[in-house]
Amino acid sequence: VKHKGRDSFTFYTQRFTDAARKKAEMESELHKAIAHNEMQLWYQPQFNLSTEEIIGMEALIRWIHPSKGMIAPDLFIPLAEESGLIVKIGEWVINQSCAQIRHWLNNNISVPRIGINISGAELRQGELVNTLAKALNLHAIPGKYLEVEITENFMMEDMEKAVKIINELKSMGIEVAIDDFGTGYSSLSYLKALPIRRLKIDKSFVADIPNSTHDVAITKAIIAMAHSLGLEVIAEGVETREQQNFLHDNACNFGQGYLFCRPSTAENIECWLSKEE
Ligand code: C2E
Ligand code: CA
Ligand code: CA
Ligand code: CA
């Protein structure tokens, strides 16, 4: 260890500055991405596991970088959260989904509820309810077309604020789902205190069912607890028939995953939506 000291330090700082430079570069590109129309909203249908009807769609952001191609949200959303850019991006996501809903309604396409991912930073900033109200109003859309997906960590961070926001959303007709349920540091007590519609079981639990006894136990427990509190449950990341059957047999209400449909552009997803006469 003693002898390697200096070299590994140089190596470390080199790697560190590379990473820092890349990060700074991505951040400055992210600043321009919206103005340059590089963001897209993709959609992934959600299904009732008993009737197989489509019951909603999750909106998932994609950054189509002019030279690097598609950048996954896991790579830039954390950076956007750190830099505060997430508020601008979140506004874009809200407006884009409302514009898309309006477009579908104008073309007599029946639209299920669209779930939008909301970061803690957007909730903390305090304008979320306002931004949603303005977008619904601008595009003349009732709140029943929207659901917001928020993570349990935010709920725990500032329970009073969370309660206020969720009640306001509810009064606008917007449903609330708890995203990535089971992965955070939650106390379960908030679940019964809030007008939440459903829990989303994170794909990390779904991935190894029915083989992992641990994940089977967690998944069953989440479903049982949700139902006893009057909440619906949706599983994300459903990739196999075995997972689908297990979830259905254990009374999970809804499912979303590559088995049914991958996230795709608004145009590609349209074939899942029915046309009204
Ligand atoms: P998430 O909210 O947990 O979203 C589910 C992720 O699982 C999505 O990844 C989705 O494409 C992916 N997925 C869906 N079905 C399957 C499957 O069967 N197998 C596997 N392995 N994955 C599946 P994606 O689109 O890359 O998004 C990653 C995360 O980025 C999301 O995780 C969410 O936290 C965040 N995100 C995405 N869009 C937005 C957005 O508009 N705003 C904010 N704040 N965050 C977003
Ligand atoms: Ca989500
Ligand atoms: Ca997840
Ligand atoms: Ca998430």
JSON list of N, CA and C in Angstrom, two decimals, residues 26-90:
[
{"chain": "A", "resi": 26, "resn": "MET", "atom": "N", "xyz": [-21.90, 17.48, -19.48]},
{"chain": "A", "resi": 26, "resn": "MET", "atom": "CA", "xyz": [-23.27, 17.01, -19.62]},
{"chain": "A", "resi": 26, "resn": "MET", "atom": "C", "xyz": [-24.25, 18.02, -19.05]},
{"chain": "A", "resi": 27, "resn": "GLU", "atom": "N", "xyz": [-23.85, 18.66, -17.95]},
{"chain": "A", "resi": 27, "resn": "GLU", "atom": "CA", "xyz": [-24.75, 19.63, -17.34]},
{"chain": "A", "resi": 27, "resn": "GLU", "atom": "C", "xyz": [-24.98, 20.82, -18.28]},
{"chain": "A", "resi": 28, "resn": "SER", "atom": "N", "xyz": [-23.93, 21.28, -18.94]},
{"chain": "A", "resi": 28, "resn": "SER", "atom": "CA", "xyz": [-24.13, 22.43, -19.81]},
{"chain": "A", "resi": 28, "resn": "SER", "atom": "C", "xyz": [-24.93, 22.03, -21.05]},
{"chain": "A", "resi": 29, "resn": "GLU", "atom": "N", "xyz": [-24.78, 20.78, -21.48]},
{"chain": "A", "resi": 29, "resn": "GLU", "atom": "CA", "xyz": [-25.59, 20.30, -22.61]},
{"chain": "A", "resi": 29, "resn": "GLU", "atom": "C", "xyz": [-27.05, 20.11, -22.22]},
{"chain": "A", "resi": 30, "resn": "LEU", "atom": "N", "xyz": [-27.23, 19.70, -20.97]},
{"chain": "A", "resi": 30, "resn": "LEU", "atom": "CA", "xyz": [-28.58, 19.49, -20.46]},
{"chain": "A", "resi": 30, "resn": "LEU", "atom": "C", "xyz": [-29.35, 20.82, -20.41]},
{"chain": "A", "resi": 31, "resn": "HIS", "atom": "N", "xyz": [-28.61, 21.90, -20.10]},
{"chain": "A", "resi": 31, "resn": "HIS", "atom": "CA", "xyz": [-29.21, 23.23, -20.08]},
{"chain": "A", "resi": 31, "resn": "HIS", "atom": "C", "xyz": [-29.86, 23.58, -21.42]},
{"chain": "A", "resi": 32, "resn": "LYS", "atom": "N", "xyz": [-29.21, 23.16, -22.50]},
{"chain": "A", "resi": 32, "resn": "LYS", "atom": "CA", "xyz": [-29.69, 23.53, -23.84]},
{"chain": "A", "resi": 32, "resn": "LYS", "atom": "C", "xyz": [-30.67, 22.51, -24.41]},
{"chain": "A", "resi": 33, "resn": "ALA", "atom": "N", "xyz": [-30.73, 21.34, -23.78]},
{"chain": "A", "resi": 33, "resn": "ALA", "atom": "CA", "xyz": [-31.45, 20.22, -24.39]},
{"chain": "A", "resi": 33, "resn": "ALA", "atom": "C", "xyz": [-32.94, 20.52, -24.65]},
{"chain": "A", "resi": 34, "resn": "ILE", "atom": "N", "xyz": [-33.57, 21.19, -23.71]},
{"chain": "A", "resi": 34, "resn": "ILE", "atom": "CA", "xyz": [-35.00, 21.46, -23.89]},
{"chain": "A", "resi": 34, "resn": "ILE", "atom": "C", "xyz": [-35.23, 22.49, -24.99]},
{"chain": "A", "resi": 35, "resn": "ALA", "atom": "N", "xyz": [-34.47, 23.59, -24.92]},
{"chain": "A", "resi": 35, "resn": "ALA", "atom": "CA", "xyz": [-34.60, 24.63, -25.93]},
{"chain": "A", "resi": 35, "resn": "ALA", "atom": "C", "xyz": [-34.31, 24.08, -27.32]},
{"chain": "A", "resi": 36, "resn": "HIS", "atom": "N", "xyz": [-33.42, 23.12, -27.40]},
{"chain": "A", "resi": 36, "resn": "HIS", "atom": "CA", "xyz": [-33.05, 22.53, -28.70]},
{"chain": "A", "resi": 36, "resn": "HIS", "atom": "C", "xyz": [-33.92, 21.34, -29.08]},
{"chain": "A", "resi": 37, "resn": "ASN", "atom": "N", "xyz": [-35.00, 21.14, -28.32]},
{"chain": "A", "resi": 37, "resn": "ASN", "atom": "CA", "xyz": [-35.96, 20.07, -28.66]},
{"chain": "A", "resi": 37, "resn": "ASN", "atom": "C", "xyz": [-35.37, 18.68, -28.65]},
{"chain": "A", "resi": 38, "resn": "GLU", "atom": "N", "xyz": [-34.44, 18.44, -27.75]},
{"chain": "A", "resi": 38, "resn": "GLU", "atom": "CA", "xyz": [-33.79, 17.13, -27.74]},
{"chain": "A", "resi": 38, "resn": "GLU", "atom": "C", "xyz": [-34.49, 16.12, -26.82]},
{"chain": "A", "resi": 39, "resn": "MET", "atom": "N", "xyz": [-35.45, 16.59, -26.04]},
{"chain": "A", "resi": 39, "resn": "MET", "atom": "CA", "xyz": [-36.15, 15.69, -25.13]},
{"chain": "A", "resi": 39, "resn": "MET", "atom": "C", "xyz": [-37.39, 15.10, -25.82]},
{"chain": "A", "resi": 40, "resn": "GLN", "atom": "N", "xyz": [-37.67, 13.84, -25.51]},
{"chain": "A", "resi": 40, "resn": "GLN", "atom": "CA", "xyz": [-38.90, 13.21, -25.98]},
{"chain": "A", "resi": 40, "resn": "GLN", "atom": "C", "xyz": [-39.56, 12.54, -24.79]},
{"chain": "A", "resi": 41, "resn": "LEU", "atom": "N", "xyz": [-40.89, 12.42, -24.88]},
{"chain": "A", "resi": 41, "resn": "LEU", "atom": "CA", "xyz": [-41.61, 11.68, -23.86]},
{"chain": "A", "resi": 41, "resn": "LEU", "atom": "C", "xyz": [-42.07, 10.38, -24.49]},
{"chain": "A", "resi": 42, "resn": "TRP", "atom": "N", "xyz": [-41.64, 9.28, -23.92]},
{"chain": "A", "resi": 42, "resn": "TRP", "atom": "CA", "xyz": [-42.07, 7.96, -24.38]},
{"chain": "A", "resi": 42, "resn": "TRP", "atom": "C", "xyz": [-43.11, 7.43, -23.41]},
{"chain": "A", "resi": 43, "resn": "TYR", "atom": "N", "xyz": [-43.84, 6.43, -23.84]},
{"chain": "A", "resi": 43, "resn": "TYR", "atom": "CA", "xyz": [-44.95, 5.93, -23.01]},
{"chain": "A", "resi": 43, "resn": "TYR", "atom": "C", "xyz": [-44.89, 4.41, -22.92]},
{"chain": "A", "resi": 44, "resn": "GLN", "atom": "N", "xyz": [-45.25, 3.91, -21.73]},
{"chain": "A", "resi": 44, "resn": "GLN", "atom": "CA", "xyz": [-45.32, 2.45, -21.56]},
{"chain": "A", "resi": 44, "resn": "GLN", "atom": "C", "xyz": [-46.68, 2.09, -20.96]},
{"chain": "A", "resi": 45, "resn": "PRO", "atom": "N", "xyz": [-47.45, 1.28, -21.67]},
{"chain": "A", "resi": 45, "resn": "PRO", "atom": "CA", "xyz": [-48.79, 0.91, -21.19]},
{"chain": "A", "resi": 45, "resn": "PRO", "atom": "C", "xyz": [-48.75, 0.07, -19.91]},
{"chain": "A", "resi": 46, "resn": "GLN", "atom": "N", "xyz": [-49.81, 0.18, -19.15]},
{"chain": "A", "resi": 46, "resn": "GLN", "atom": "CA", "xyz": [-50.00, -0.59, -17.91]},
{"chain": "A", "resi": 46, "resn": "GLN", "atom": "C", "xyz": [-51.30, -1.37, -18.07]},
{"chain": "A", "resi": 47, "resn": "PHE", "atom": "N", "xyz": [-51.30, -2.62, -17.61]},
{"chain": "A", "resi": 47, "resn": "PHE", "atom": "CA", "xyz": [-52.45, -3.49, -17.86]},
{"chain": "A", "resi": 47, "resn": "PHE", "atom": "C", "xyz": [-53.07, -4.04, -16.58]},
{"chain": "A", "resi": 48, "resn": "ASN", "atom": "N", "xyz": [-54.38, -4.24, -16.66]},
{"chain": "A", "resi": 48, "resn": "ASN", "atom": "CA", "xyz": [-55.08, -4.97, -15.62]},
{"chain": "A", "resi": 48, "resn": "ASN", "atom": "C", "xyz": [-54.73, -6.45, -15.80]},
{"chain": "A", "resi": 49, "resn": "LEU", "atom": "N", "xyz": [-54.18, -7.07, -14.77]},
{"chain": "A", "resi": 49, "resn": "LEU", "atom": "CA", "xyz": [-53.69, -8.45, -14.92]},
{"chain": "A", "resi": 49, "resn": "LEU", "atom": "C", "xyz": [-54.82, -9.47, -15.03]},
{"chain": "A", "resi": 50, "resn": "SER", "atom": "N", "xyz": [-56.03, -9.10, -14.63]},
{"chain": "A", "resi": 50, "resn": "SER", "atom": "CA", "xyz": [-57.16, -10.03, -14.77]},
{"chain": "A", "resi": 50, "resn": "SER", "atom": "C", "xyz": [-57.84, -9.87, -16.12]},
{"chain": "A", "resi": 51, "resn": "THR", "atom": "N", "xyz": [-58.14, -8.63, -16.49]},
{"chain": "A", "resi": 51, "resn": "THR", "atom": "CA", "xyz": [-58.91, -8.42, -17.73]},
{"chain": "A", "resi": 51, "resn": "THR", "atom": "C", "xyz": [-58.01, -8.16, -18.93]},
{"chain": "A", "resi": 52, "resn": "GLU", "atom": "N", "xyz": [-56.75, -7.89, -18.69]},
{"chain": "A", "resi": 52, "resn": "GLU", "atom": "CA", "xyz": [-55.77, -7.54, -19.72]},
{"chain": "A", "resi": 52, "resn": "GLU", "atom": "C", "xyz": [-56.06, -6.23, -20.43]},
{"chain": "A", "resi": 53, "resn": "GLU", "atom": "N", "xyz": [-56.98, -5.44, -19.87]},
{"chain": "A", "resi": 53, "resn": "GLU", "atom": "CA", "xyz": [-57.26, -4.13, -20.44]},
{"chain": "A", "resi": 53, "resn": "GLU", "atom": "C", "xyz": [-56.13, -3.15, -20.09]},
{"chain": "A", "resi": 54, "resn": "ILE", "atom": "N", "xyz": [-55.92, -2.17, -20.96]},
{"chain": "A", "resi": 54, "resn": "ILE", "atom": "CA", "xyz": [-54.96, -1.12, -20.67]},
{"chain": "A", "resi": 54, "resn": "ILE", "atom": "C", "xyz": [-55.59, -0.15, -19.66]},
{"chain": "A", "resi": 55, "resn": "ILE", "atom": "N", "xyz": [-54.89, 0.14, -18.58]},
{"chain": "A", "resi": 55, "resn": "ILE", "atom": "CA", "xyz": [-55.48, 0.99, -17.55]},
{"chain": "A", "resi": 55, "resn": "ILE", "atom": "C", "xyz": [-54.71, 2.30, -17.37]},
{"chain": "A", "resi": 56, "resn": "GLY", "atom": "N", "xyz": [-53.58, 2.41, -18.02]},
{"chain": "A", "resi": 56, "resn": "GLY", "atom": "CA", "xyz": [-52.80, 3.63, -17.89]},
{"chain": "A", "resi": 56, "resn": "GLY", "atom": "C", "xyz": [-51.53, 3.54, -18.71]},
{"chain": "A", "resi": 57, "resn": "MET", "atom": "N", "xyz": [-50.76, 4.63, -18.69]},
{"chain": "A", "resi": 57, "resn": "MET", "atom": "CA", "xyz": [-49.45, 4.60, -19.35]},
{"chain": "A", "resi": 57, "resn": "MET", "atom": "C", "xyz": [-48.50, 5.45, -18.52]},
{"chain": "A", "resi": 58, "resn": "GLU", "atom": "N", "xyz": [-47.27, 4.99, -18.39]},
{"chain": "A", "resi": 58, "resn": "GLU", "atom": "CA", "xyz": [-46.28, 5.81, -17.70]},
{"chain": "A", "resi": 58, "resn": "GLU", "atom": "C", "xyz": [-45.51, 6.61, -18.74]},
{"chain": "A", "resi": 59, "resn": "ALA", "atom": "N", "xyz": [-45.34, 7.90, -18.47]},
{"chain": "A", "resi": 59, "resn": "ALA", "atom": "CA", "xyz": [-44.53, 8.76, -19.34]},
{"chain": "A", "resi": 59, "resn": "ALA", "atom": "C", "xyz": [-43.08, 8.68, -18.88]},
{"chain": "A", "resi": 60, "resn": "LEU", "atom": "N", "xyz": [-42.17, 8.37, -19.80]},
{"chain": "A", "resi": 60, "resn": "LEU", "atom": "CA", "xyz": [-40.76, 8.21, -19.46]},
{"chain": "A", "resi": 60, "resn": "LEU", "atom": "C", "xyz": [-39.92, 9.09, -20.39]},
{"chain": "A", "resi": 61, "resn": "ILE", "atom": "N", "xyz": [-39.10, 9.94, -19.80]},
{"chain": "A", "resi": 61, "resn": "ILE", "atom": "CA", "xyz": [-38.35, 10.89, -20.61]},
{"chain": "A", "resi": 61, "resn": "ILE", "atom": "C", "xyz": [-37.16, 10.24, -21.31]},
{"chain": "A", "resi": 62, "resn": "ARG", "atom": "N", "xyz": [-36.88, 10.70, -22.51]},
{"chain": "A", "resi": 62, "resn": "ARG", "atom": "CA", "xyz": [-35.71, 10.26, -23.28]},
{"chain": "A", "resi": 62, "resn": "ARG", "atom": "C", "xyz": [-34.99, 11.50, -23.80]},
{"chain": "A", "resi": 63, "resn": "TRP", "atom": "N", "xyz": [-33.67, 11.48, -23.70]},
{"chain": "A", "resi": 63, "resn": "TRP", "atom": "CA", "xyz": [-32.86, 12.58, -24.24]},
{"chain": "A", "resi": 63, "resn": "TRP", "atom": "C", "xyz": [-32.17, 12.07, -25.49]},
{"chain": "A", "resi": 64, "resn": "ILE", "atom": "N", "xyz": [-32.56, 12.63, -26.62]},
{"chain": "A", "resi": 64, "resn": "ILE", "atom": "CA", "xyz": [-31.92, 12.24, -27.88]},
{"chain": "A", "resi": 64, "resn": "ILE", "atom": "C", "xyz": [-30.81, 13.27, -28.15]},
{"chain": "A", "resi": 65, "resn": "HIS", "atom": "N", "xyz": [-29.61, 12.92, -27.77]},
{"chain": "A", "resi": 65, "resn": "HIS", "atom": "CA", "xyz": [-28.46, 13.83, -27.88]},
{"chain": "A", "resi": 65, "resn": "HIS", "atom": "C", "xyz": [-27.99, 13.85, -29.33]},
{"chain": "A", "resi": 66, "resn": "PRO", "atom": "N", "xyz": [-27.69, 15.07, -29.87]},
{"chain": "A", "resi": 66, "resn": "PRO", "atom": "CA", "xyz": [-27.35, 15.17, -31.29]},
{"chain": "A", "resi": 66, "resn": "PRO", "atom": "C", "xyz": [-26.15, 14.31, -31.71]},
{"chain": "A", "resi": 67, "resn": "SER", "atom": "N", "xyz": [-25.16, 14.11, -30.84]},
{"chain": "A", "resi": 67, "resn": "SER", "atom": "CA", "xyz": [-24.04, 13.27, -31.25]},
{"chain": "A", "resi": 67, "resn": "SER", "atom": "C", "xyz": [-23.95, 11.95, -30.47]},
{"chain": "A", "resi": 68, "resn": "LYS", "atom": "N", "xyz": [-24.41, 11.97, -29.22]},
{"chain": "A", "resi": 68, "resn": "LYS", "atom": "CA", "xyz": [-24.26, 10.75, -28.40]},
{"chain": "A", "resi": 68, "resn": "LYS", "atom": "C", "xyz": [-25.44, 9.80, -28.53]},
{"chain": "A", "resi": 69, "resn": "GLY", "atom": "N", "xyz": [-26.49, 10.22, -29.22]},
{"chain": "A", "resi": 69, "resn": "GLY", "atom": "CA", "xyz": [-27.66, 9.36, -29.35]},
{"chain": "A", "resi": 69, "resn": "GLY", "atom": "C", "xyz": [-28.50, 9.39, -28.09]},
{"chain": "A", "resi": 70, "resn": "MET", "atom": "N", "xyz": [-29.25, 8.31, -27.88]},
{"chain": "A", "resi": 70, "resn": "MET", "atom": "CA", "xyz": [-30.18, 8.32, -26.76]},
{"chain": "A", "resi": 70, "resn": "MET", "atom": "C", "xyz": [-29.49, 8.16, -25.40]},
{"chain": "A", "resi": 71, "resn": "ILE", "atom": "N", "xyz": [-29.78, 9.06, -24.50]},
{"chain": "A", "resi": 71, "resn": "ILE", "atom": "CA", "xyz": [-29.23, 8.98, -23.14]},
{"chain": "A", "resi": 71, "resn": "ILE", "atom": "C", "xyz": [-30.36, 8.60, -22.19]},
{"chain": "A", "resi": 72, "resn": "ALA", "atom": "N", "xyz": [-30.15, 7.54, -21.42]},
{"chain": "A", "resi": 72, "resn": "ALA", "atom": "CA", "xyz": [-31.19, 7.04, -20.51]},
{"chain": "A", "resi": 72, "resn": "ALA", "atom": "C", "xyz": [-31.37, 8.00, -19.34]},
{"chain": "A", "resi": 73, "resn": "PRO", "atom": "N", "xyz": [-32.59, 8.11, -18.83]},
{"chain": "A", "resi": 73, "resn": "PRO", "atom": "CA", "xyz": [-32.86, 9.06, -17.73]},
{"chain": "A", "resi": 73, "resn": "PRO", "atom": "C", "xyz": [-32.03, 8.78, -16.47]},
{"chain": "A", "resi": 74, "resn": "ASP", "atom": "N", "xyz": [-31.68, 7.51, -16.24]},
{"chain": "A", "resi": 74, "resn": "ASP", "atom": "CA", "xyz": [-30.86, 7.23, -15.05]},
{"chain": "A", "resi": 74, "resn": "ASP", "atom": "C", "xyz": [-29.52, 7.96, -15.11]},
{"chain": "A", "resi": 75, "resn": "LEU", "atom": "N", "xyz": [-29.09, 8.32, -16.32]},
{"chain": "A", "resi": 75, "resn": "LEU", "atom": "CA", "xyz": [-27.81, 9.02, -16.47]},
{"chain": "A", "resi": 75, "resn": "LEU", "atom": "C", "xyz": [-27.92, 10.53, -16.29]},
{"chain": "A", "resi": 76, "resn": "PHE", "atom": "N", "xyz": [-29.07, 11.11, -16.67]},
{"chain": "A", "resi": 76, "resn": "PHE", "atom": "CA", "xyz": [-29.13, 12.57, -16.57]},
{"chain": "A", "resi": 76, "resn": "PHE", "atom": "C", "xyz": [-30.12, 13.11, -15.53]},
{"chain": "A", "resi": 77, "resn": "ILE", "atom": "N", "xyz": [-31.10, 12.31, -15.11]},
{"chain": "A", "resi": 77, "resn": "ILE", "atom": "CA", "xyz": [-32.04, 12.81, -14.10]},
{"chain": "A", "resi": 77, "resn": "ILE", "atom": "C", "xyz": [-31.33, 13.12, -12.77]},
{"chain": "A", "resi": 78, "resn": "PRO", "atom": "N", "xyz": [-30.43, 12.25, -12.30]},
{"chain": "A", "resi": 78, "resn": "PRO", "atom": "CA", "xyz": [-29.73, 12.59, -11.05]},
{"chain": "A", "resi": 78, "resn": "PRO", "atom": "C", "xyz": [-28.94, 13.90, -11.17]},
{"chain": "A", "resi": 79, "resn": "LEU", "atom": "N", "xyz": [-28.33, 14.12, -12.33]},
{"chain": "A", "resi": 79, "resn": "LEU", "atom": "CA", "xyz": [-27.59, 15.36, -12.57]},
{"chain": "A", "resi": 79, "resn": "LEU", "atom": "C", "xyz": [-28.54, 16.56, -12.60]},
{"chain": "A", "resi": 80, "resn": "ALA", "atom": "N", "xyz": [-29.69, 16.36, -13.22]},
{"chain": "A", "resi": 80, "resn": "ALA", "atom": "CA", "xyz": [-30.69, 17.43, -13.28]},
{"chain": "A", "resi": 80, "resn": "ALA", "atom": "C", "xyz": [-31.21, 17.76, -11.89]},
{"chain": "A", "resi": 81, "resn": "GLU", "atom": "N", "xyz": [-31.30, 16.74, -11.05]},
{"chain": "A", "resi": 81, "resn": "GLU", "atom": "CA", "xyz": [-31.78, 16.96, -9.68]},
{"chain": "A", "resi": 81, "resn": "GLU", "atom": "C", "xyz": [-30.76, 17.76, -8.88]},
{"chain": "A", "resi": 82, "resn": "GLU", "atom": "N", "xyz": [-29.51, 17.38, -9.05]},
{"chain": "A", "resi": 82, "resn": "GLU", "atom": "CA", "xyz": [-28.42, 18.05, -8.33]},
{"chain": "A", "resi": 82, "resn": "GLU", "atom": "C", "xyz": [-28.32, 19.52, -8.71]},
{"chain": "A", "resi": 83, "resn": "SER", "atom": "N", "xyz": [-28.49, 19.81, -10.00]},
{"chain": "A", "resi": 83, "resn": "SER", "atom": "CA", "xyz": [-28.26, 21.17, -10.50]},
{"chain": "A", "resi": 83, "resn": "SER", "atom": "C", "xyz": [-29.51, 22.03, -10.45]},
{"chain": "A", "resi": 84, "resn": "GLY", "atom": "N", "xyz": [-30.64, 21.44, -10.09]},
{"chain": "A", "resi": 84, "resn": "GLY", "atom": "CA", "xyz": [-31.88, 22.21, -10.04]},
{"chain": "A", "resi": 84, "resn": "GLY", "atom": "C", "xyz": [-32.61, 22.26, -11.38]},
{"chain": "A", "resi": 85, "resn": "LEU", "atom": "N", "xyz": [-31.94, 21.78, -12.43]},
{"chain": "A", "resi": 85, "resn": "LEU", "atom": "CA", "xyz": [-32.56, 21.78, -13.76]},
{"chain": "A", "resi": 85, "resn": "LEU", "atom": "C", "xyz": [-33.81, 20.92, -13.83]},
{"chain": "A", "resi": 86, "resn": "ILE", "atom": "N", "xyz": [-33.97, 20.04, -12.88]},
{"chain": "A", "resi": 86, "resn": "ILE", "atom": "CA", "xyz": [-35.10, 19.12, -12.88]},
{"chain": "A", "resi": 86, "resn": "ILE", "atom": "C", "xyz": [-36.43, 19.87, -12.86]},
{"chain": "A", "resi": 87, "resn": "VAL", "atom": "N", "xyz": [-36.43, 21.08, -12.29]},
{"chain": "A", "resi": 87, "resn": "VAL", "atom": "CA", "xyz": [-37.68, 21.84, -12.24]},
{"chain": "A", "resi": 87, "resn": "VAL", "atom": "C", "xyz": [-38.12, 22.21, -13.66]},
{"chain": "A", "resi": 88, "resn": "LYS", "atom": "N", "xyz": [-37.18, 22.71, -14.45]},
{"chain": "A", "resi": 88, "resn": "LYS", "atom": "CA", "xyz": [-37.47, 23.04, -15.86]},
{"chain": "A", "resi": 88, "resn": "LYS", "atom": "C", "xyz": [-37.87, 21.79, -16.63]},
{"chain": "A", "resi": 89, "resn": "ILE", "atom": "N", "xyz": [-37.11, 20.72, -16.42]},
{"chain": "A", "resi": 89, "resn": "ILE", "atom": "CA", "xyz": [-37.39, 19.47, -17.12]},
{"chain": "A", "resi": 89, "resn": "ILE", "atom": "C", "xyz": [-38.77, 18.93, -16.72]},
{"chain": "A", "resi": 90, "resn": "GLY", "atom": "N", "xyz": [-39.05, 19.01, -15.43]},
{"chain": "A", "resi": 90, "resn": "GLY", "atom": "CA", "xyz": [-40.35, 18.55, -14.94]},
{"chain": "A", "resi": 90, "resn": "GLY", "atom": "C", "xyz": [-41.51, 19.35, -15.54]}
]
